[in-house]
Amino acid sequence: MAAGEAGFAGTPAEGILIGEKRYSGVKLTLDNCLLPRELLSQTPSAAHGLRPDTEAELRREGCELIQAAGILLKLPQVAMATGQILFQRFFYCKSFVKHSMEYIGMACLHLASKIEEEPRRVRDVLNVFHRLRQIKQRRKLSPLPLDVSYIFLKNQVIKAERRVLKELGFCVHVKHPHKIIVMYIQVLELEKNKSLVQTAWNYMNDSLRTDVFVRFDPESIACACVYLAARALQIPLPNQPHWFLLFGVEEEGIREICQRILQLYLPCKTPLSSLEQLVQQCRLALDEARTQTKRLLPNGTPKLETPAGFSPASKTGSPVEGKAPRRSPLSLQAVKNLRRRLDEEERRARSRSPVVRKGRGHSAQRSSAHPGSPARSLKRRRSRSVCSHSASSSRRRGRSSSSPSRSRSDSPPPPRPPRRERRGGRERRPEHREGPPRSRERR
């Protein structure tokens, strides 16, 4: 169960009655910040193939980065402690394989500065983490350039901060054991021993690099820090009965906290570059397993499945010579429709042609013999123009006639105008002669 999910606990069975509907309530307490044993035994990073010792070292590296960045940003110790606890809570909800440790560390520090009312700009947080990375990699110190990569990095930190709030369910309050340590030492009447107070304080700050703040309550952590400081300085404490029973703490819990804090001082330490390589290997293995389950290629394209008997190559029994192409019935029907249209157009053209007169037998025979000749088309155009001219002239005469009782159907057909003949590029009207031709007189 995630820390954010643990922050929401159900109310009694009756719930809250609003109007006619009953709603379940929300209970927020500091006890809900402690994670159950089931989630602590199987972390999301371990489910993705990351070893427990590697995960513990990544947690320690992330908390050290937050502590060093907080010192450079001149933040109070309470803000740095809050950022480290939020970092530990988040990676019990999500995996180191899927989320960048550096981005989440910057987001937790920026969020903790706002929680403790000591806000810092995102640009300052980015500059400080950039400087710390250059120091760890032993490179020449140079400022962070304000280019496209800076804008991308800034957006990633803002997105990571939103993701942290979402996973924690906006339950970001932390109860620190700093004041509890001073109060317990005062109860033991050892507040004048400054070395004991300072040593217990140092153990408490070092315990932030472990996950004891998501496993135990602050009272148990304070008692464990006082116990370690007294053992280191060889200061006797009351044991009949034991002094920590006064504060409701069990000895078993104190021993487990002391063991986790002392593991920080072991000499073996893996560099950050090696840890990032191990995380990258787990990430590649996770991507490969996901592509195999989804039947995808390594580049993300879908994998095609071909049946066993299918082969794109030609079969051995296929004929060498191809068959003659057949005409489709659609093309034959199109040819028939085209011929039918041509025949209908030809019939319409013949029906529209004028009647041939008897006086022109030779030309009529010639035109009938060759219906599609150019002479035939020329005569047809002339006859159409003559008919239209005669029709228009007859309409004008019928309108201007003096007898109104006479209809247009009774009027005789108008005389046909003479044809114009062209000779040598000039138009000449033929003369109408009646009777025998007259002889010209000589002068």
GROMACS .gro file of C-alpha atoms in nm:
model
  443
    1MET     CA    1   0.000   0.000   0.000
    2ALA     CA    2   0.150   0.332  -0.103
    3ALA     CA    3   0.219   0.614   0.136
    4GLY     CA    4  -0.040   0.827  -0.033
    5GLU     CA    5  -0.287   0.546  -0.025
    6ALA     CA    6  -0.200   0.478   0.338
    7GLY     CA    7  -0.280   0.838   0.419
    8PHE     CA    8  -0.647   0.779   0.346
    9ALA     CA    9  -0.812   0.559   0.602
   10GLY     CA   10  -1.178   0.474   0.618
   11THR     CA   11  -1.412   0.601   0.884
   12PRO     CA   12  -1.656   0.382   1.078
   13ALA     CA   13  -1.929   0.196   0.894
   14GLU     CA   14  -2.187   0.470   0.927
   15GLY     CA   15  -1.981   0.726   0.726
   16ILE     CA   16  -2.096   1.081   0.666
   17LEU     CA   17  -2.456   1.160   0.571
   18ILE     CA   18  -2.487   1.452   0.325
   19GLY     CA   19  -2.846   1.505   0.217
   20GLU     CA   20  -2.986   1.168   0.119
   21LYS     CA   21  -2.651   1.011   0.029
   22ARG     CA   22  -2.395   0.858   0.264
   23TYR     CA   23  -2.026   0.910   0.194
   24SER     CA   24  -1.720   0.748   0.347
   25GLY     CA   25  -1.493   0.986   0.535
   26VAL     CA   26  -1.120   1.056   0.514
   27LYS     CA   27  -0.894   1.023   0.816
   28LEU     CA   28  -0.548   1.181   0.804
   29THR     CA   29  -0.307   1.099   1.086
   30LEU     CA   30   0.070   1.072   1.116
   31ASP     CA   31   0.032   0.701   1.190
   32ASN     CA   32  -0.081   0.649   0.832
   33CYS     CA   33   0.262   0.759   0.703
   34LEU     CA   34   0.411   0.428   0.820
   35LEU     CA   35   0.408   0.159   0.554
   36PRO     CA   36   0.285  -0.196   0.620
   37ARG     CA   37   0.520  -0.493   0.628
   38GLU     CA   38   0.382  -0.638   0.305
   39LEU     CA   39   0.489  -0.336   0.102
   40LEU     CA   40   0.827  -0.306   0.272
   41SER     CA   41   0.917  -0.667   0.194
   42GLN     CA   42   0.846  -0.642  -0.182
   43THR     CA   43   0.930  -0.303  -0.332
   44PRO     CA   44   0.843  -0.199  -0.691
   45SER     CA   45   1.215  -0.180  -0.777
   46ALA     CA   46   1.268  -0.540  -0.666
   47ALA     CA   47   0.974  -0.647  -0.880
   48HIS     CA   48   1.156  -0.496  -1.183
   49GLY     CA   49   1.475  -0.693  -1.118
   50LEU     CA   50   1.677  -0.450  -0.903
   51ARG     CA   51   1.870  -0.608  -0.619
   52PRO     CA   52   1.797  -0.494  -0.259
   53ASP     CA   53   2.156  -0.378  -0.192
   54THR     CA   54   2.155  -0.172  -0.513
   55GLU     CA   55   1.822  -0.016  -0.416
   56ALA     CA   56   1.954   0.072  -0.070
   57GLU     CA   57   2.260   0.241  -0.223
   58LEU     CA   58   2.041   0.436  -0.464
   59ARG     CA   59   1.830   0.558  -0.173
   60ARG     CA   60   2.143   0.668   0.012
   61GLU     CA   61   2.285   0.848  -0.294
   62GLY     CA   62   1.959   1.032  -0.354
   63CYS     CA   63   1.933   1.147   0.007
   64GLU     CA   64   2.296   1.264   0.007
   65LEU     CA   65   2.229   1.470  -0.305
   66ILE     CA   66   1.927   1.631  -0.139
   67GLN     CA   67   2.131   1.708   0.175
   68ALA     CA   68   2.422   1.860  -0.018
   69ALA     CA   69   2.192   2.063  -0.244
   70GLY     CA   70   2.004   2.193   0.059
   71ILE     CA   71   2.328   2.312   0.217
   72LEU     CA   72   2.424   2.500  -0.103
   73LEU     CA   73   2.075   2.651  -0.123
   74LYS     CA   74   2.103   2.756   0.246
   75LEU     CA   75   1.788   2.572   0.345
   76PRO     CA   76   1.711   2.485   0.709
   77GLN     CA   77   1.773   2.128   0.825
   78VAL     CA   78   1.401   2.069   0.863
   79ALA     CA   79   1.342   2.134   0.490
   80MET     CA   80   1.624   1.897   0.391
   81ALA     CA   81   1.489   1.629   0.626
   82THR     CA   82   1.140   1.667   0.476
   83GLY     CA   83   1.278   1.629   0.122
   84GLN     CA   84   1.463   1.309   0.211
   85ILE     CA   85   1.159   1.152   0.378
   86LEU     CA   86   0.941   1.235   0.076
   87PHE     CA   87   1.208   1.077  -0.144
   88GLN     CA   88   1.199   0.755   0.060
   89ARG     CA   89   0.820   0.741   0.055
   90PHE     CA   90   0.795   0.791  -0.320
   91PHE     CA   91   1.028   0.504  -0.410
   92TYR     CA   92   0.819   0.268  -0.203
   93CYS     CA   93   0.537   0.353  -0.443
   94LYS     CA   94   0.735   0.361  -0.767
   95SER     CA   95   1.044   0.193  -0.909
   96PHE     CA   96   1.395   0.327  -0.963
   97VAL     CA   97   1.386   0.155  -1.302
   98LYS     CA   98   1.100   0.366  -1.438
   99HIS     CA   99   1.176   0.698  -1.266
  100SER     CA  100   1.498   0.896  -1.260
  101MET     CA  101   1.654   0.924  -0.916
  102GLU     CA  102   1.797   1.270  -0.991
  103TYR     CA  103   1.469   1.418  -1.120
  104ILE     CA  104   1.276   1.288  -0.818
  105GLY     CA  105   1.544   1.423  -0.581
  106MET     CA  106   1.520   1.771  -0.731
  107ALA     CA  107   1.141   1.759  -0.718
  108CYS     CA  108   1.137   1.647  -0.352
  109LEU     CA  109   1.379   1.921  -0.248
  110HIS     CA  110   1.181   2.189  -0.433
  111LEU     CA  111   0.857   2.062  -0.280
  112ALA     CA  112   1.005   2.045   0.072
  113SER     CA  113   1.128   2.406   0.047
  114LYS     CA  114   0.770   2.515  -0.018
  115ILE     CA  115   0.628   2.293   0.258
  116GLU     CA  116   0.864   2.438   0.519
  117GLU     CA  117   0.799   2.794   0.393
  118GLU     CA  118   1.150   2.842   0.255
  119PRO     CA  119   1.078   2.837  -0.119
  120ARG     CA  120   1.355   2.827  -0.377
  121ARG     CA  121   1.336   2.877  -0.753
  122VAL     CA  122   1.348   2.579  -0.986
  123ARG     CA  123   1.640   2.742  -1.168
  124ASP     CA  124   1.846   2.751  -0.845
  125VAL     CA  125   1.770   2.385  -0.774
  126LEU     CA  126   1.878   2.287  -1.126
  127ASN     CA  127   2.203   2.485  -1.101
  128VAL     CA  128   2.294   2.326  -0.767
  129PHE     CA  129   2.231   1.969  -0.884
  130HIS     CA  130   2.425   2.039  -1.203
  131ARG     CA  131   2.724   2.155  -0.997
  132LEU     CA  132   2.707   1.851  -0.767
  133ARG     CA  133   2.704   1.616  -1.066
  134GLN     CA  134   3.012   1.786  -1.212
  135ILE     CA  135   3.192   1.748  -0.879
  136LYS     CA  136   3.105   1.378  -0.853
  137GLN     CA  137   3.220   1.315  -1.210
  138ARG     CA  138   3.534   1.526  -1.154
  139ARG     CA  139   3.471   1.751  -1.448
  140LYS     CA  140   3.551   2.115  -1.498
  141LEU     CA  141   3.292   2.335  -1.332
  142SER     CA  142   3.079   2.525  -1.581
  143PRO     CA  143   2.738   2.695  -1.549
  144LEU     CA  144   2.424   2.530  -1.682
  145PRO     CA  145   2.352   2.673  -2.031
  146LEU     CA  146   2.009   2.821  -2.089
  147ASP     CA  147   1.915   2.628  -2.402
  148VAL     CA  148   1.657   2.371  -2.508
  149SER     CA  149   1.800   2.108  -2.272
  150TYR     CA  150   1.753   2.344  -1.977
  151ILE     CA  151   1.386   2.400  -2.066
  152PHE     CA  152   1.337   2.024  -2.102
  153LEU     CA  153   1.503   1.959  -1.765
  154LYS     CA  154   1.291   2.224  -1.596
  155ASN     CA  155   0.970   2.072  -1.735
  156GLN     CA  156   1.079   1.728  -1.618
  157VAL     CA  157   1.132   1.853  -1.261
  158ILE     CA  158   0.789   2.019  -1.256
  159LYS     CA  159   0.626   1.700  -1.385
  160ALA     CA  160   0.816   1.493  -1.126
  161GLU     CA  161   0.691   1.721  -0.846
  162ARG     CA  162   0.332   1.668  -0.959
  163ARG     CA  163   0.390   1.293  -0.975
  164VAL     CA  164   0.526   1.289  -0.619
  165LEU     CA  165   0.220   1.474  -0.491
  166LYS     CA  166  -0.011   1.237  -0.675
  167GLU     CA  167   0.155   0.921  -0.546
  168LEU     CA  168   0.167   1.046  -0.188
  169GLY     CA  169  -0.194   1.156  -0.201
  170PHE     CA  170  -0.088   1.511  -0.103
  171CYS     CA  171  -0.007   1.377   0.245
  172VAL     CA  172   0.333   1.546   0.275
  173HIS     CA  173   0.338   1.638   0.644
  174VAL     CA  174   0.632   1.495   0.836
  175LYS     CA  175   0.679   1.479   1.213
  176HIS     CA  176   1.051   1.521   1.282
  177PRO     CA  177   1.215   1.376   1.596
  178HIS     CA  178   1.450   1.675   1.651
  179LYS     CA  179   1.248   1.825   1.933
  180ILE     CA  180   1.172   1.481   2.074
  181ILE     CA  181   1.544   1.407   2.118
  182VAL     CA  182   1.600   1.724   2.322
  183MET     CA  183   1.291   1.652   2.533
  184TYR     CA  184   1.400   1.292   2.609
  185ILE     CA  185   1.748   1.403   2.709
  186GLN     CA  186   1.594   1.660   2.940
  187VAL     CA  187   1.383   1.387   3.103
  188LEU     CA  188   1.703   1.186   3.158
  189GLU     CA  189   1.864   1.497   3.310
  190LEU     CA  190   2.153   1.487   3.064
  191GLU     CA  191   2.084   1.812   2.878
  192LYS     CA  192   2.407   1.964   3.017
  193ASN     CA  193   2.612   1.707   2.830
  194LYS     CA  194   2.649   1.891   2.497
  195SER     CA  195   2.842   1.610   2.331
  196LEU     CA  196   2.557   1.367   2.398
  197VAL     CA  197   2.302   1.605   2.253
  198GLN     CA  198   2.515   1.674   1.944
  199THR     CA  199   2.597   1.307   1.882
  200ALA     CA  200   2.232   1.204   1.909
  201TRP     CA  201   2.143   1.489   1.671
  202ASN     CA  202   2.404   1.367   1.420
  203TYR     CA  203   2.273   1.009   1.434
  204MET     CA  204   1.925   1.138   1.369
  205ASN     CA  205   2.041   1.334   1.059
  206ASP     CA  206   2.225   1.028   0.928
  207SER     CA  207   1.918   0.810   0.978
  208LEU     CA  208   1.743   1.018   0.710
  209ARG     CA  209   1.948   0.829   0.447
  210THR     CA  210   1.774   0.506   0.549
  211ASP     CA  211   1.411   0.402   0.537
  212VAL     CA  212   1.353   0.402   0.913
  213PHE     CA  213   1.116   0.699   0.886
  214VAL     CA  214   0.869   0.488   0.684
  215ARG     CA  215   0.906   0.188   0.918
  216PHE     CA  216   0.899   0.335   1.269
  217ASP     CA  217   0.742   0.625   1.451
  218PRO     CA  218   0.949   0.933   1.547
  219GLU     CA  219   0.953   0.837   1.918
  220SER     CA  220   1.129   0.507   1.843
  221ILE     CA  221   1.383   0.682   1.619
  222ALA     CA  222   1.460   0.941   1.887
  223CYS     CA  223   1.515   0.671   2.149
  224ALA     CA  224   1.744   0.478   1.912
  225CYS     CA  225   1.954   0.791   1.842
  226VAL     CA  226   1.992   0.861   2.217
  227TYR     CA  227   2.083   0.495   2.276
  228LEU     CA  228   2.355   0.503   2.005
  229ALA     CA  229   2.497   0.831   2.131
  230ALA     CA  230   2.513   0.701   2.490
  231ARG     CA  231   2.686   0.379   2.378
  232ALA     CA  232   2.936   0.571   2.164
  233LEU     CA  233   3.024   0.813   2.450
  234GLN     CA  234   2.999   0.533   2.716
  235ILE     CA  235   2.738   0.717   2.920
  236PRO     CA  236   2.527   0.488   3.143
  237LEU     CA  237   2.150   0.510   3.120
  238PRO     CA  238   1.883   0.374   3.357
  239ASN     CA  239   1.815   0.003   3.301
  240GLN     CA  240   1.600  -0.107   3.595
  241PRO     CA  241   1.350  -0.066   3.438
  242HIS     CA  242   1.480   0.038   3.100
  243TRP     CA  243   1.450   0.410   3.032
  244PHE     CA  244   1.286   0.371   2.686
  245LEU     CA  245   0.987   0.188   2.835
  246LEU     CA  246   0.888   0.519   2.986
  247PHE     CA  247   0.826   0.651   2.632
  248GLY     CA  248   0.636   0.343   2.511
  249VAL     CA  249   0.916   0.206   2.291
  250GLU     CA  250   1.021  -0.159   2.266
  251GLU     CA  251   1.379  -0.280   2.275
  252GLU     CA  252   1.338  -0.485   1.958
  253GLY     CA  253   1.250  -0.175   1.755
  254ILE     CA  254   1.547   0.019   1.894
  255ARG     CA  255   1.789  -0.259   1.797
  256GLU     CA  256   1.654  -0.277   1.441
  257ILE     CA  257   1.683   0.101   1.399
  258CYS     CA  258   2.039   0.100   1.533
  259GLN     CA  259   2.135  -0.180   1.296
  260ARG     CA  260   2.002   0.010   0.991
  261ILE     CA  261   2.179   0.330   1.094
  262LEU     CA  262   2.514   0.156   1.152
  263GLN     CA  263   2.500   0.001   0.802
  264LEU     CA  264   2.560   0.350   0.663
  265TYR     CA  265   2.915   0.351   0.801
  266LEU     CA  266   3.031   0.037   0.623
  267PRO     CA  267   3.333   0.101   0.397
  268CYS     CA  268   3.189  -0.061   0.082
  269LYS     CA  269   3.034   0.200  -0.145
  270THR     CA  270   2.942   0.177  -0.516
  271PRO     CA  271   2.997   0.486  -0.733
  272LEU     CA  272   2.695   0.658  -0.881
  273SER     CA  273   2.795   0.580  -1.242
  274SER     CA  274   2.798   0.205  -1.169
  275LEU     CA  275   2.458   0.227  -1.005
  276GLU     CA  276   2.316   0.408  -1.308
  277GLN     CA  277   2.452   0.133  -1.535
  278LEU     CA  278   2.279  -0.134  -1.327
  279VAL     CA  279   1.953   0.059  -1.345
  280GLN     CA  280   1.992   0.093  -1.723
  281GLN     CA  281   2.042  -0.282  -1.760
  282CYS     CA  282   1.725  -0.351  -1.563
  283ARG     CA  283   1.539  -0.097  -1.775
  284LEU     CA  284   1.651  -0.264  -2.101
  285ALA     CA  285   1.555  -0.607  -1.971
  286LEU     CA  286   1.214  -0.476  -1.868
  287ASP     CA  287   1.158  -0.321  -2.213
  288GLU     CA  288   1.259  -0.644  -2.385
  289ALA     CA  289   1.022  -0.849  -2.172
  290ARG     CA  290   0.741  -0.606  -2.241
  291THR     CA  291   0.797  -0.621  -2.619
  292GLN     CA  292   0.793  -1.000  -2.609
  293THR     CA  293   0.465  -1.008  -2.420
  294LYS     CA  294   0.311  -0.759  -2.663
  295ARG     CA  295   0.470  -0.937  -2.965
  296LEU     CA  296   0.658  -0.630  -3.079
  297LEU     CA  297   0.996  -0.595  -3.247
  298PRO     CA  298   1.280  -0.421  -3.057
  299ASN     CA  299   1.208  -0.094  -3.241
  300GLY     CA  300   0.842  -0.101  -3.127
  301THR     CA  301   0.676  -0.214  -3.454
  302PRO     CA  302   0.417  -0.496  -3.438
  303LYS     CA  303   0.535  -0.843  -3.530
  304LEU     CA  304   0.347  -1.017  -3.811
  305GLU     CA  305   0.248  -1.380  -3.764
  306THR     CA  306   0.245  -1.591  -4.084
  307PRO     CA  307   0.070  -1.929  -4.098
  308ALA     CA  308   0.282  -2.242  -4.132
  309GLY     CA  309   0.164  -2.337  -4.482
  310PHE     CA  310   0.189  -1.989  -4.632
  311SER     CA  311   0.479  -1.899  -4.859
  312PRO     CA  312   0.502  -1.580  -5.064
  313ALA     CA  313   0.719  -1.754  -5.326
  314SER     CA  314   0.568  -1.924  -5.632
  315LYS     CA  315   0.475  -2.288  -5.601
  316THR     CA  316   0.664  -2.564  -5.786
  317GLY     CA  317   0.351  -2.689  -5.963
  318SER     CA  318   0.251  -2.353  -6.106
  319PRO     CA  319   0.238  -2.332  -6.491
  320VAL     CA  320   0.528  -2.159  -6.663
  321GLU     CA  321   0.323  -2.003  -6.943
  322GLY     CA  322   0.049  -1.772  -6.840
  323LYS     CA  323  -0.302  -1.806  -6.972
  324ALA     CA  324  -0.440  -1.565  -7.230
  325PRO     CA  325  -0.609  -1.269  -7.069
  326ARG     CA  326  -0.985  -1.280  -7.078
  327ARG     CA  327  -1.203  -0.984  -7.134
  328SER     CA  328  -1.415  -0.907  -6.842
  329PRO     CA  329  -1.794  -0.897  -6.898
  330LEU     CA  330  -1.792  -0.540  -6.779
  331SER     CA  331  -1.577  -0.422  -7.069
  332LEU     CA  332  -1.798  -0.606  -7.325
  333GLN     CA  333  -2.109  -0.444  -7.183
  334ALA     CA  334  -1.941  -0.101  -7.202
  335VAL     CA  335  -1.861  -0.156  -7.572
  336LYS     CA  336  -2.220  -0.255  -7.642
  337ASN     CA  337  -2.354   0.052  -7.465
  338LEU     CA  338  -2.119   0.274  -7.665
  339ARG     CA  339  -2.233   0.126  -7.996
  340ARG     CA  340  -2.595   0.169  -7.894
  341ARG     CA  341  -2.538   0.536  -7.818
  342LEU     CA  342  -2.365   0.594  -8.151
  343ASP     CA  343  -2.655   0.437  -8.337
  344GLU     CA  344  -2.910   0.652  -8.151
  345GLU     CA  345  -2.714   0.970  -8.226
  346GLU     CA  346  -2.697   0.880  -8.594
  347ARG     CA  347  -3.074   0.823  -8.606
  348ARG     CA  348  -3.143   1.154  -8.439
  349ALA     CA  349  -2.916   1.331  -8.688
  350ARG     CA  350  -3.102   1.176  -8.983
  351SER     CA  351  -3.443   1.268  -8.843
  352ARG     CA  352  -3.338   1.631  -8.798
  353SER     CA  353  -3.208   1.669  -9.159
  354PRO     CA  354  -3.442   1.870  -9.405
  355VAL     CA  355  -3.647   1.699  -9.681
  356VAL     CA  356  -3.466   1.674 -10.015
  357ARG     CA  357  -3.658   1.831 -10.307
  358LYS     CA  358  -3.716   1.664 -10.640
  359GLY     CA  359  -3.548   1.933 -10.847
  360ARG     CA  360  -3.211   1.841 -10.713
  361GLY     CA  361  -3.199   1.475 -10.787
  362HIS     CA  362  -2.830   1.451 -10.853
  363SER     CA  363  -2.729   1.629 -10.534
  364ALA     CA  364  -2.990   1.436 -10.333
  365GLN     CA  365  -2.858   1.108 -10.458
  366ARG     CA  366  -2.508   1.217 -10.377
  367SER     CA  367  -2.602   1.326 -10.022
  368SER     CA  368  -2.803   1.009  -9.959
  369ALA     CA  369  -2.520   0.797 -10.086
  370HIS     CA  370  -2.275   0.963  -9.852
  371PRO     CA  371  -2.461   1.069  -9.536
  372GLY     CA  372  -2.146   1.146  -9.340
  373SER     CA  373  -1.961   1.344  -9.610
  374PRO     CA  374  -1.847   1.705  -9.548
  375ALA     CA  375  -2.068   1.834  -9.832
  376ARG     CA  376  -2.372   1.687  -9.660
  377SER     CA  377  -2.285   1.860  -9.330
  378LEU     CA  378  -2.226   2.191  -9.508
  379LYS     CA  379  -2.567   2.175  -9.685
  380ARG     CA  380  -2.734   2.087  -9.354
  381ARG     CA  381  -2.589   2.399  -9.188
  382ARG     CA  382  -2.701   2.620  -9.477
  383SER     CA  383  -3.053   2.481  -9.476
  384ARG     CA  384  -3.081   2.540  -9.098
  385SER     CA  385  -2.970   2.903  -9.133
  386VAL     CA  386  -3.214   2.962  -9.422
  387CYS     CA  387  -3.505   2.811  -9.229
  388SER     CA  388  -3.434   3.022  -8.922
  389HIS     CA  389  -3.409   3.337  -9.139
  390SER     CA  390  -3.738   3.268  -9.316
  391ALA     CA  391  -3.914   3.194  -8.984
  392SER     CA  392  -3.802   3.521  -8.832
  393SER     CA  393  -3.905   3.724  -9.140
  394SER     CA  394  -4.250   3.561  -9.150
  395ARG     CA  395  -4.305   3.651  -8.784
  396ARG     CA  396  -4.223   4.015  -8.854
  397ARG     CA  397  -4.463   4.027  -9.151
  398GLY     CA  398  -4.742   3.861  -8.957
  399ARG     CA  399  -4.715   4.118  -8.678
  400SER     CA  400  -4.715   4.417  -8.921
  401SER     CA  401  -5.010   4.292  -9.137
  402SER     CA  402  -5.325   4.509  -9.138
  403SER     CA  403  -5.582   4.224  -9.117
  404PRO     CA  404  -5.606   4.124  -8.750
  405SER     CA  405  -5.858   3.842  -8.813
  406ARG     CA  406  -5.610   3.646  -9.015
  407SER     CA  407  -5.409   3.395  -8.811
  408ARG     CA  408  -5.049   3.294  -8.866
  409SER     CA  409  -5.147   2.949  -8.985
  410ASP     CA  410  -5.354   3.098  -9.277
  411SER     CA  411  -5.072   3.318  -9.406
  412PRO     CA  412  -4.887   3.182  -9.708
  413PRO     CA  413  -4.529   3.074  -9.662
  414PRO     CA  414  -4.279   3.356  -9.721
  415PRO     CA  415  -4.071   3.352 -10.035
  416ARG     CA  416  -3.734   3.189 -10.000
  417PRO     CA  417  -3.444   3.436 -10.025
  418PRO     CA  418  -3.200   3.377 -10.302
  419ARG     CA  419  -2.873   3.212 -10.228
  420ARG     CA  420  -2.549   3.398 -10.224
  421GLU     CA  421  -2.273   3.250 -10.424
  422ARG     CA  422  -1.911   3.327 -10.375
  423ARG     CA  423  -1.689   3.366 -10.671
  424GLY     CA  424  -1.335   3.480 -10.628
  425GLY     CA  425  -1.387   3.583 -10.265
  426ARG     CA  426  -1.694   3.811 -10.339
  427GLU     CA  427  -2.059   3.749 -10.284
  428ARG     CA  428  -2.286   3.764 -10.591
  429ARG     CA  429  -2.661   3.742 -10.603
  430PRO     CA  430  -2.804   3.548 -10.898
  431GLU     CA  431  -3.045   3.743 -11.115
  432HIS     CA  432  -3.405   3.617 -11.149
  433ARG     CA  433  -3.501   3.625 -11.514
  434GLU     CA  434  -3.851   3.576 -11.634
  435GLY     CA  435  -3.907   3.477 -11.992
  436PRO     CA  436  -3.645   3.464 -12.265
  437PRO     CA  437  -3.323   3.655 -12.210
  438ARG     CA  438  -3.312   4.005 -12.357
  439SER     CA  439  -3.053   4.093 -12.617
  440ARG     CA  440  -2.826   4.381 -12.538
  441GLU     CA  441  -2.847   4.676 -12.774
  442ARG     CA  442  -2.538   4.812 -12.924
  443ARG     CA  443  -2.475   5.176 -12.888
   0.00000   0.00000   0.00000
